[in-house]
């Protein structure tokens, strides 16, 4: 019986012949088949994955991800494979090139087993905005897995793949990691090239990793990060993230925002468990201090003004001519475009395009868009000040555990407010991780969010590794 616990252990078993890549692929394919009800995969590349496993089994372990079975969120391009961003407008579209991150995975021997369901164009927090039906939470199928990388988090949790690439524009890796109970890493903005990632909010979008362990996430980040001639915003520095050893007597300076931990929207159990953890860190000798953060109420509005503005521009290319399904209604060009977009986009995507177009319109540009840019700048400055005195910010990921299907998606505003603790890292560009450390009385897991200063992923991963081992 195949059993996956970490890439290191898997590689050790491959070396001793205890298992093979083929056995691992067969196991995942079998589990995917048995977990169809979760709806986490939109497509499974069964034959291709088996062929690659057979090929890898003939070779010694060379690549850092030799035989590692991964899923990719359906907004990341993989040459020759369909990519739809879980939208009808792109249904049937085949990638003409692979994302840089995907190229790098393949080069290190990863096996991509399929593309995973998500909220349409990454817009959502519960995965209920997919045009291809929601994903279910493997911990309790009455509940959502979180979004927008819900298929990826659910698949990792259910053991359908060993790790997955998701994307995080405003929490879409960390939130589903929190709701499903896996590790979810959002790197610094620009750490991973966005080339081949279907754009939502370009100044926020970042590819991230869903994995079982912090060291697996670190290893995958190591592979996919680095400069890229196809993305001018990719960070030029080459870093290594795999050495997670740190001396056990290392003491960190940890900040938390009482405004968040005591927020009026937070589930009291989440608040209590985070406060207890903070106390334990203090007992362990770390410096743990409350920090006043007076911009909390501006976080969600700023995020939704800026991302909808960027989305309205990014999504203008889907007109049924250059991309996407074309309608049969061909009276004149305008009605042709209108029909393509009206039929192709889902409700939430349309809402955001309209909101974004509104905040960019001549009469409101300064009042909304410019203002939000200024607030983003302020948030950035305040965050840098915090990291002058502290190594990490510890926070919740979400005010609640995974809601039931249908419980939250009737009220878009309430849904947006649920992003309060995650979008901060995207507004400021800092890396953040969700660690699966808590359990709620409802039996659902929830995570701890840890963030560090920009480009400080190595310390973030070391500290996270330490926390998980405790
Ligand atoms: N809930 C956020 C939104 O809907 C998540 C976005 C994301 O990270 N892709 O915008």
Coordinates of C-alpha atoms and ligand atoms in Angstrom, one line a residue:
X1 CA 0.0 0.0 0.0
X2 CA 1.5 3.3 -1.1
X3 CA 1.7 6.0 1.6
X4 CA 2.9 9.5 1.1
X5 CA 4.3 11.6 4.0
X6 CA 6.9 13.9 2.5
X7 CA 9.1 14.2 -0.6
X8 CA 12.2 13.2 1.4
X9 CA 10.6 10.0 2.6
X10 CA 9.2 9.2 -0.9
X11 CA 12.6 9.7 -2.4
X12 CA 14.2 7.5 0.3
X13 CA 11.6 4.8 -0.6
X14 CA 12.3 5.1 -4.3
X15 CA 16.1 4.7 -3.6
X16 CA 15.6 1.5 -1.6
X17 CA 13.1 0.1 -4.1
X18 CA 10.3 0.1 -1.6
X19 CA 8.2 1.9 -4.1
X20 CA 8.3 3.2 -7.6
X21 CA 7.0 6.3 -9.4
X22 CA 4.5 4.1 -11.2
X23 CA 3.1 2.7 -8.0
X24 CA 2.7 6.3 -6.7
X25 CA 0.9 7.3 -9.9
X26 CA -1.4 4.3 -9.8
X27 CA -2.2 5.1 -6.2
X28 CA -3.1 8.7 -7.0
X29 CA -5.1 7.7 -10.0
X30 CA -7.0 5.2 -7.9
X31 CA -7.6 7.8 -5.1
X32 CA -8.8 10.4 -7.7
X33 CA -11.3 7.9 -9.1
X34 CA -12.5 7.1 -5.5
X35 CA -12.8 10.8 -4.7
X36 CA -14.7 12.0 -7.8
X37 CA -17.4 13.4 -5.6
X38 CA -15.0 16.1 -4.3
X39 CA -14.8 17.5 -7.9
X40 CA -11.3 18.7 -7.2
X41 CA -9.9 17.8 -10.7
X42 CA -11.4 19.2 -13.9
X43 CA -9.2 16.9 -15.9
X44 CA -6.8 14.0 -15.1
X45 CA -3.8 13.3 -17.3
X46 CA -3.8 9.6 -16.5
X47 CA -2.0 8.1 -19.5
X48 CA 0.6 10.9 -19.6
X49 CA 1.3 10.6 -15.9
X50 CA 1.8 6.9 -16.2
X51 CA 4.1 7.2 -19.2
X52 CA 6.2 9.8 -17.4
X53 CA 6.4 7.5 -14.3
X54 CA 7.5 4.6 -16.4
X55 CA 10.2 6.7 -17.9
X56 CA 11.4 8.1 -14.5
X57 CA 11.5 4.6 -13.0
X58 CA 14.2 3.7 -15.5
X59 CA 16.4 6.6 -14.3
X60 CA 18.3 7.3 -11.0
X61 CA 16.9 10.2 -8.9
X62 CA 18.3 13.3 -10.4
X63 CA 15.7 16.0 -10.3
X64 CA 14.6 17.7 -7.0
X65 CA 11.0 16.7 -7.8
X66 CA 11.7 13.3 -9.3
X67 CA 8.4 11.5 -9.5
X68 CA 6.6 14.0 -7.3
X69 CA 3.0 13.9 -8.4
X70 CA 1.5 17.4 -8.6
X71 CA -1.7 19.0 -9.6
X72 CA -2.0 22.5 -11.1
X73 CA -4.7 25.0 -10.6
X74 CA -6.7 25.5 -13.8
X75 CA -5.4 29.1 -14.3
X76 CA -1.8 28.0 -14.9
X77 CA -0.8 27.1 -18.5
X78 CA 0.6 23.7 -19.4
X79 CA 1.4 23.5 -23.1
X80 CA -0.9 21.3 -25.2
X81 CA -3.4 21.0 -22.3
X82 CA -6.7 22.7 -21.8
X83 CA -6.8 25.7 -19.4
X84 CA -10.1 27.3 -18.6
X85 CA -9.7 29.3 -15.4
X86 CA -12.8 27.4 -14.4
X87 CA -14.7 29.7 -16.8
X88 CA -17.0 28.9 -19.7
X89 CA -15.4 31.6 -21.7
X90 CA -12.2 29.7 -21.9
X91 CA -13.6 26.2 -22.1
X92 CA -11.9 24.2 -24.7
X93 CA -8.9 26.6 -24.9
X94 CA -5.5 24.8 -25.2
X95 CA -2.4 26.4 -23.8
X96 CA 0.1 27.3 -26.5
X97 CA 3.0 27.4 -24.0
X98 CA 3.7 26.3 -20.4
X99 CA 4.0 28.7 -17.5
X100 CA 7.5 29.2 -16.4
X101 CA 6.6 27.5 -13.0
X102 CA 5.3 24.5 -14.8
X103 CA 8.4 24.3 -17.1
X104 CA 10.6 24.3 -14.0
X105 CA 8.5 21.6 -12.2
X106 CA 8.8 19.3 -15.3
X107 CA 12.5 20.0 -15.6
X108 CA 13.0 18.7 -12.1
X109 CA 11.1 15.5 -12.7
X110 CA 7.6 16.3 -11.4
X111 CA 4.6 14.4 -12.8
X112 CA 1.6 16.7 -13.5
X113 CA -1.4 14.5 -12.9
X114 CA -4.2 17.0 -13.8
X115 CA -5.7 20.4 -13.7
X116 CA -7.7 21.4 -10.6
X117 CA -11.0 23.2 -10.1
X118 CA -11.0 26.7 -8.8
X119 CA -13.2 29.8 -8.6
X120 CA -13.6 31.4 -12.0
X121 CA -10.5 33.4 -12.8
X122 CA -9.5 33.1 -9.1
X123 CA -12.4 35.3 -8.0
X124 CA -13.9 33.8 -4.8
X125 CA -13.2 32.4 -1.4
X126 CA -15.2 29.2 -1.4
X127 CA -14.7 27.6 -4.8
X128 CA -18.5 28.0 -5.4
X129 CA -17.8 30.5 -8.3
X130 CA -16.4 27.7 -10.6
X131 CA -18.4 27.3 -13.8
X132 CA -17.9 23.6 -13.3
X133 CA -19.6 23.0 -10.0
X134 CA -18.1 23.6 -6.5
X135 CA -15.4 21.5 -4.8
X136 CA -16.2 19.8 -1.5
X137 CA -14.0 19.9 1.6
X138 CA -12.5 16.4 2.2
X139 CA -12.8 16.9 6.0
X140 CA -16.5 17.3 5.8
X141 CA -18.2 17.3 2.4
X142 CA -21.1 19.6 3.6
X143 CA -18.5 22.3 3.7
X144 CA -16.6 24.3 1.1
X145 CA -12.8 23.8 0.7
X146 CA -12.1 27.5 0.5
X147 CA -11.1 29.3 -2.6
X148 CA -10.0 30.1 -5.0
X149 CA -7.5 27.3 -5.2
X150 CA -10.0 24.9 -3.6
X151 CA -9.5 22.0 -6.0
X152 CA -5.7 22.1 -5.3
X153 CA -6.1 22.2 -1.5
X154 CA -8.8 19.5 -1.4
X155 CA -6.7 17.2 -3.6
X156 CA -3.6 17.6 -1.5
X157 CA -5.6 17.0 1.7
X158 CA -7.4 13.9 0.2
X159 CA -4.1 12.4 -1.0
X160 CA -4.9 12.7 -4.7
X161 CA -1.6 14.3 -5.4
X162 CA 1.5 15.0 -3.3
X163 CA 1.5 18.8 -3.8
X164 CA -0.1 21.4 -6.0
X165 CA 0.4 24.8 -7.5
X166 CA -2.2 27.3 -6.6
X167 CA -2.3 31.1 -7.1
X168 CA -2.8 33.7 -4.4
X169 CA -4.1 37.2 -5.4
X170 CA -5.8 37.8 -2.1
X171 CA -5.5 34.6 -0.1
X172 CA -6.4 31.9 -2.6
X173 CA -3.6 29.6 -1.5
X174 CA -3.7 30.3 2.2
X175 CA -7.5 30.3 2.7
X176 CA -8.1 26.8 1.2
X177 CA -5.0 25.6 3.0
X178 CA -6.6 26.9 6.2
X179 CA -10.1 25.3 5.5
X180 CA -8.7 22.0 4.3
X181 CA -5.8 21.6 6.8
X182 CA -2.6 21.6 4.6
X183 CA 0.4 24.0 4.2
X184 CA -0.2 26.9 1.9
X185 CA 2.6 29.2 0.9
X186 CA 2.2 32.6 -0.8
X187 CA 5.7 33.8 -1.7
X188 CA 6.8 37.5 -2.0
X189 CA 5.2 39.2 -5.0
X190 CA 7.5 38.5 -7.9
X191 CA 9.3 35.5 -6.4
X192 CA 7.6 33.2 -8.9
X193 CA 7.2 34.3 -12.5
X194 CA 3.7 35.0 -13.6
X195 CA 4.4 34.0 -17.1
X196 CA 1.7 31.6 -18.1
X197 CA -0.6 32.4 -15.2
X198 CA -3.9 33.7 -16.4
X199 CA -4.0 37.2 -15.0
X200 CA -6.6 38.4 -12.5
X201 CA -5.0 41.4 -10.6
X202 CA -1.5 41.6 -12.1
X203 CA 0.1 43.7 -9.3
X204 CA -1.3 41.1 -6.7
X205 CA -1.1 37.7 -8.5
X206 CA 1.4 35.2 -7.2
X207 CA 1.8 31.5 -7.8
X208 CA 2.0 29.6 -4.5
X209 CA 2.3 26.0 -3.2
X210 CA -0.1 23.7 -1.4
X211 CA 1.7 20.8 0.3
X212 CA 1.8 18.4 3.3
X213 CA 4.8 19.7 4.9
X214 CA 6.8 23.0 5.1
X215 CA 9.9 21.3 3.7
X216 CA 7.9 20.1 0.7
X217 CA 6.6 23.6 0.1
X218 CA 10.2 25.0 0.4
X219 CA 11.6 22.5 -2.0
X220 CA 8.9 23.3 -4.6
X221 CA 9.5 27.1 -4.1
X222 CA 13.1 26.4 -4.7
X223 CA 12.3 24.9 -8.0
X224 CA 9.8 27.4 -9.3
X225 CA 11.2 30.7 -8.1
X226 CA 13.8 32.9 -9.7
X227 CA 14.2 35.5 -12.5
X228 CA 12.5 35.0 -15.8
X229 CA 12.9 36.9 -19.0
X230 CA 9.2 36.6 -19.6
X231 CA 8.2 38.5 -16.4
X232 CA 9.9 41.8 -15.7
X233 CA 8.4 41.8 -12.2
X234 CA 10.1 38.5 -11.3
X235 CA 12.7 39.1 -8.6
X236 CA 16.1 38.9 -10.1
X237 CA 17.8 37.4 -7.0
X238 CA 18.3 33.6 -6.9
X239 CA 17.7 32.2 -3.5
X240 CA 17.7 28.8 -2.0
X241 CA 15.0 27.8 0.4
X242 CA 15.7 24.2 1.2
X243 CA 17.9 24.4 4.3
X244 CA 15.4 24.7 7.0
X245 CA 17.7 23.9 9.9
X246 CA 17.8 26.5 12.6
X247 CA 19.2 26.3 16.0
X248 CA 16.5 25.4 18.5
X249 CA 17.5 28.3 20.8
X250 CA 16.8 30.9 18.2
X251 CA 14.5 33.5 19.6
X252 CA 12.3 35.5 17.3
X253 CA 10.5 38.8 17.6
X254 CA 6.9 38.2 16.8
X255 CA 4.2 40.9 16.3
X256 CA 0.4 40.4 16.3
X257 CA -2.4 42.9 15.7
X258 CA -4.9 42.8 18.6
X259 CA -7.3 44.4 16.1
X260 CA -7.3 41.2 14.1
X261 CA -7.1 38.6 16.9
X262 CA -10.0 40.4 18.7
X263 CA -11.8 41.4 15.5
X264 CA -15.6 41.6 15.9
X265 CA -16.1 39.1 13.0
X266 CA -13.7 36.4 14.4
X267 CA -15.0 33.1 15.7
X268 CA -14.2 33.2 19.4
X269 CA -12.5 29.7 19.3
X270 CA -10.1 30.9 16.6
X271 CA -9.3 33.9 18.6
X272 CA -8.7 31.9 21.8
X273 CA -6.5 29.3 20.0
X274 CA -4.3 32.0 18.4
X275 CA -3.9 33.8 21.7
X276 CA -2.9 30.6 23.4
X277 CA -0.4 29.9 20.8
X278 CA 1.0 33.4 21.2
X279 CA 1.3 32.8 24.9
X280 CA 3.1 29.6 24.3
X281 CA 5.6 31.3 22.0
X282 CA 6.2 33.8 24.7
X283 CA 6.8 31.0 27.2
X284 CA 9.3 29.5 24.8
X285 CA 11.3 32.7 25.0
X286 CA 10.3 34.5 21.9
X287 CA 9.5 38.2 22.1
X288 CA 5.7 38.5 21.4
X289 CA 4.3 42.0 21.3
X290 CA 0.9 43.5 20.3
X291 CA 1.2 46.2 17.5
X292 CA -1.4 48.8 16.8
X293 CA -2.5 48.6 13.2
X294 CA -4.9 51.4 12.5
X295 CA -5.6 50.6 8.8
X296 CA -7.5 47.4 9.3
X297 CA -10.9 48.8 8.1
X298 CA -9.4 50.0 4.8
X299 CA -7.8 46.7 3.9
X300 CA -10.8 45.0 2.2
X301 CA -12.1 48.1 0.3
X302 CA -8.6 48.9 -1.0
X303 CA -8.1 45.3 -2.2
X304 CA -11.5 45.1 -3.9
X305 CA -11.1 48.5 -5.6
X306 CA -7.7 47.8 -7.0
X307 CA -8.2 44.1 -7.9
X308 CA -11.5 44.7 -9.7
X309 CA -9.9 47.6 -11.6
X310 CA -7.0 45.4 -12.7
X311 CA -9.4 42.5 -13.5
X312 CA -11.7 44.7 -15.6
X313 CA -8.7 45.5 -17.8
X314 CA -7.1 42.0 -17.8
X315 CA -10.4 40.3 -18.7
X316 CA -11.2 42.6 -21.6
X317 CA -9.2 40.3 -23.9
X318 CA -11.9 37.6 -23.6
X319 CA -14.2 38.6 -26.4
X320 CA -14.8 35.3 -28.2
X321 CA -12.5 36.4 -31.1
X322 CA -9.0 36.4 -29.7
X323 CA -9.9 34.0 -26.9
X324 CA -12.9 32.1 -25.7
X325 CA -16.0 30.5 -27.0
X326 CA -17.8 32.4 -29.7
X327 CA -21.6 32.8 -29.6
X328 CA -23.7 31.9 -32.7
X329 CA -25.3 35.3 -32.4
X330 CA -23.6 37.3 -35.1
X331 CA -25.9 40.2 -35.9
X332 CA -23.2 42.8 -35.7
X333 CA -19.8 43.1 -34.0
X334 CA -21.0 44.8 -30.8
X335 CA -23.8 42.3 -30.1
X336 CA -21.4 39.5 -31.0
X337 CA -19.0 40.6 -28.3
X338 CA -21.9 41.3 -25.9
X339 CA -23.3 37.8 -26.4
X340 CA -19.8 36.1 -26.0
X341 CA -19.1 37.9 -22.7
X342 CA -22.7 37.6 -21.4
X343 CA -22.7 33.9 -22.0
X344 CA -19.1 33.2 -21.1
X345 CA -18.6 34.9 -17.8
X346 CA -20.2 33.9 -14.5
X347 CA -22.1 36.2 -12.2
X348 CA -19.2 37.1 -9.8
X349 CA -16.8 37.8 -12.7
X350 CA -19.3 40.1 -14.3
X351 CA -19.9 41.9 -11.0
X352 CA -16.2 42.5 -10.6
X353 CA -15.7 43.7 -14.2
X354 CA -18.5 46.2 -13.7
X355 CA -17.1 47.3 -10.3
X356 CA -13.6 47.7 -11.8
X357 CA -14.9 49.6 -14.8
X358 CA -16.8 51.9 -12.5
X359 CA -13.8 52.7 -10.2
X360 CA -11.7 53.4 -13.3
X361 CA -14.3 55.6 -15.0
X362 CA -13.3 59.3 -15.6
X363 CA -15.6 60.7 -12.9
X364 CA -14.7 58.3 -10.1
X365 CA -11.0 57.5 -10.9
X366 CA -9.6 59.9 -8.3
X367 CA -12.1 59.2 -5.7
X368 CA -11.7 55.4 -5.8
X369 CA -8.7 54.2 -7.8
X370 CA -6.2 56.9 -6.9
X371 CA -7.3 56.9 -3.3
X372 CA -6.9 53.1 -3.0
X373 CA -3.4 53.3 -4.5
X374 CA -2.6 55.9 -1.8
X375 CA -3.9 53.6 0.9
X376 CA -1.9 50.7 -0.6
X377 CA 1.2 52.9 -0.3
X378 CA 0.4 53.6 3.4
X379 CA -0.2 50.0 4.1
X380 CA 3.2 49.2 2.6
X381 CA 4.9 51.8 4.7
X382 CA 3.3 50.7 7.9
X383 CA 4.2 47.1 7.2
X384 CA 7.8 48.0 6.6
X385 CA 7.8 49.8 9.9
X386 CA 6.5 46.7 11.7
X387 CA 9.3 44.6 10.1
X388 CA 11.9 47.0 11.4
X389 CA 11.2 45.7 14.9
X390 CA 9.8 42.3 14.3
X391 CA 10.7 39.1 12.3
X392 CA 7.2 37.8 11.8
X393 CA 3.5 38.8 12.1
X394 CA 1.3 36.0 13.4
X395 CA -2.4 36.2 12.5
X396 CA -5.5 34.2 11.7
X397 CA -6.2 33.4 8.0
X398 CA -9.9 33.8 8.3
X399 CA -12.5 34.9 10.8
X400 CA -14.2 31.5 10.5
X401 CA -13.7 27.9 9.7
X402 CA -14.9 26.5 6.3
X403 CA -18.6 27.5 5.9
X404 CA -21.2 25.1 4.6
X405 CA -21.9 25.0 0.9
X406 CA -24.3 27.8 0.0
X407 CA -24.0 29.4 3.4
X408 CA -22.0 32.4 2.3
X409 CA -22.3 32.8 -1.4
X410 CA -25.6 34.7 -1.4
X411 CA -24.0 37.8 0.1
X412 CA -21.0 39.0 -1.9
X413 CA -20.1 41.7 0.6
X414 CA -20.0 39.2 3.5
X415 CA -17.8 37.0 1.4
X416 CA -15.4 39.9 0.6
X417 CA -15.2 40.7 4.3
X418 CA -14.0 37.2 5.0
X419 CA -10.8 38.1 3.1
X420 CA -9.8 40.6 5.7
X421 CA -6.7 38.8 7.1
X422 CA -5.3 37.4 3.9
X423 CA -5.4 40.2 1.3
X424 CA -3.1 42.3 3.5
X425 CA -0.1 40.2 2.3
X426 CA -1.0 40.8 -1.3
X427 CA -1.6 44.5 -0.9
X428 CA 1.9 44.8 0.6
X429 CA 3.7 42.1 -1.4
X430 CA 5.0 40.2 1.6
X431 CA 5.3 36.4 1.8
X432 CA 2.9 34.6 4.1
X433 CA 2.1 31.0 4.9
X434 CA -0.9 29.1 6.4
X435 CA 0.1 26.3 8.7
X436 CA -2.3 23.5 9.6
X437 CA -2.0 23.6 13.4
X438 CA -5.5 24.0 14.8
X439 CA -8.7 22.0 15.2
X440 CA -12.1 23.6 15.8
X441 CA -14.8 22.0 18.0
X442 CA -16.8 21.5 14.8
X443 CA -14.0 19.1 13.9
X444 CA -12.8 21.2 11.0
X445 CA -9.2 22.2 10.8
X446 CA -8.0 25.8 10.7
X447 CA -4.6 27.3 10.2
X448 CA -2.2 29.9 11.6
X449 CA -0.9 32.6 9.3
X450 CA 2.7 33.7 9.6
X451 CA 4.1 36.6 7.5
X452 CA 7.6 38.0 7.1
X453 CA 9.2 40.9 5.4
X454 CA 9.5 40.9 1.6
X455 CA 11.9 38.3 0.2
X456 CA 12.4 36.8 3.6
X457 CA 10.9 33.4 2.8
X458 CA 13.9 31.5 4.1
X459 CA 13.3 32.7 7.7
X460 CA 9.6 32.3 7.3
X461 CA 10.0 28.7 6.2
X462 CA 12.5 28.0 9.0
X463 CA 10.2 29.4 11.6
X464 CA 7.2 27.6 10.1
X465 CA 9.2 24.3 10.1
X466 CA 10.1 24.8 13.7
X467 CA 6.4 25.5 14.6
X468 CA 5.2 22.5 12.8
X469 CA 7.7 20.2 14.5
X470 CA 6.5 21.4 17.9
Ligands
LIG1 N1 -11.1 36.0 -2.2 C1 -10.2 36.6 -3.0 C2 -10.9 37.3 -4.2 O1 -12.0 36.8 -4.5 C3 -9.2 35.6 -3.5 C4 -8.5 36.0 -4.7 C5 -7.3 35.1 -5.0 O2 -6.4 35.0 -4.2 N2 -7.3 34.6 -6.2 O3 -10.5 38.2 -4.8

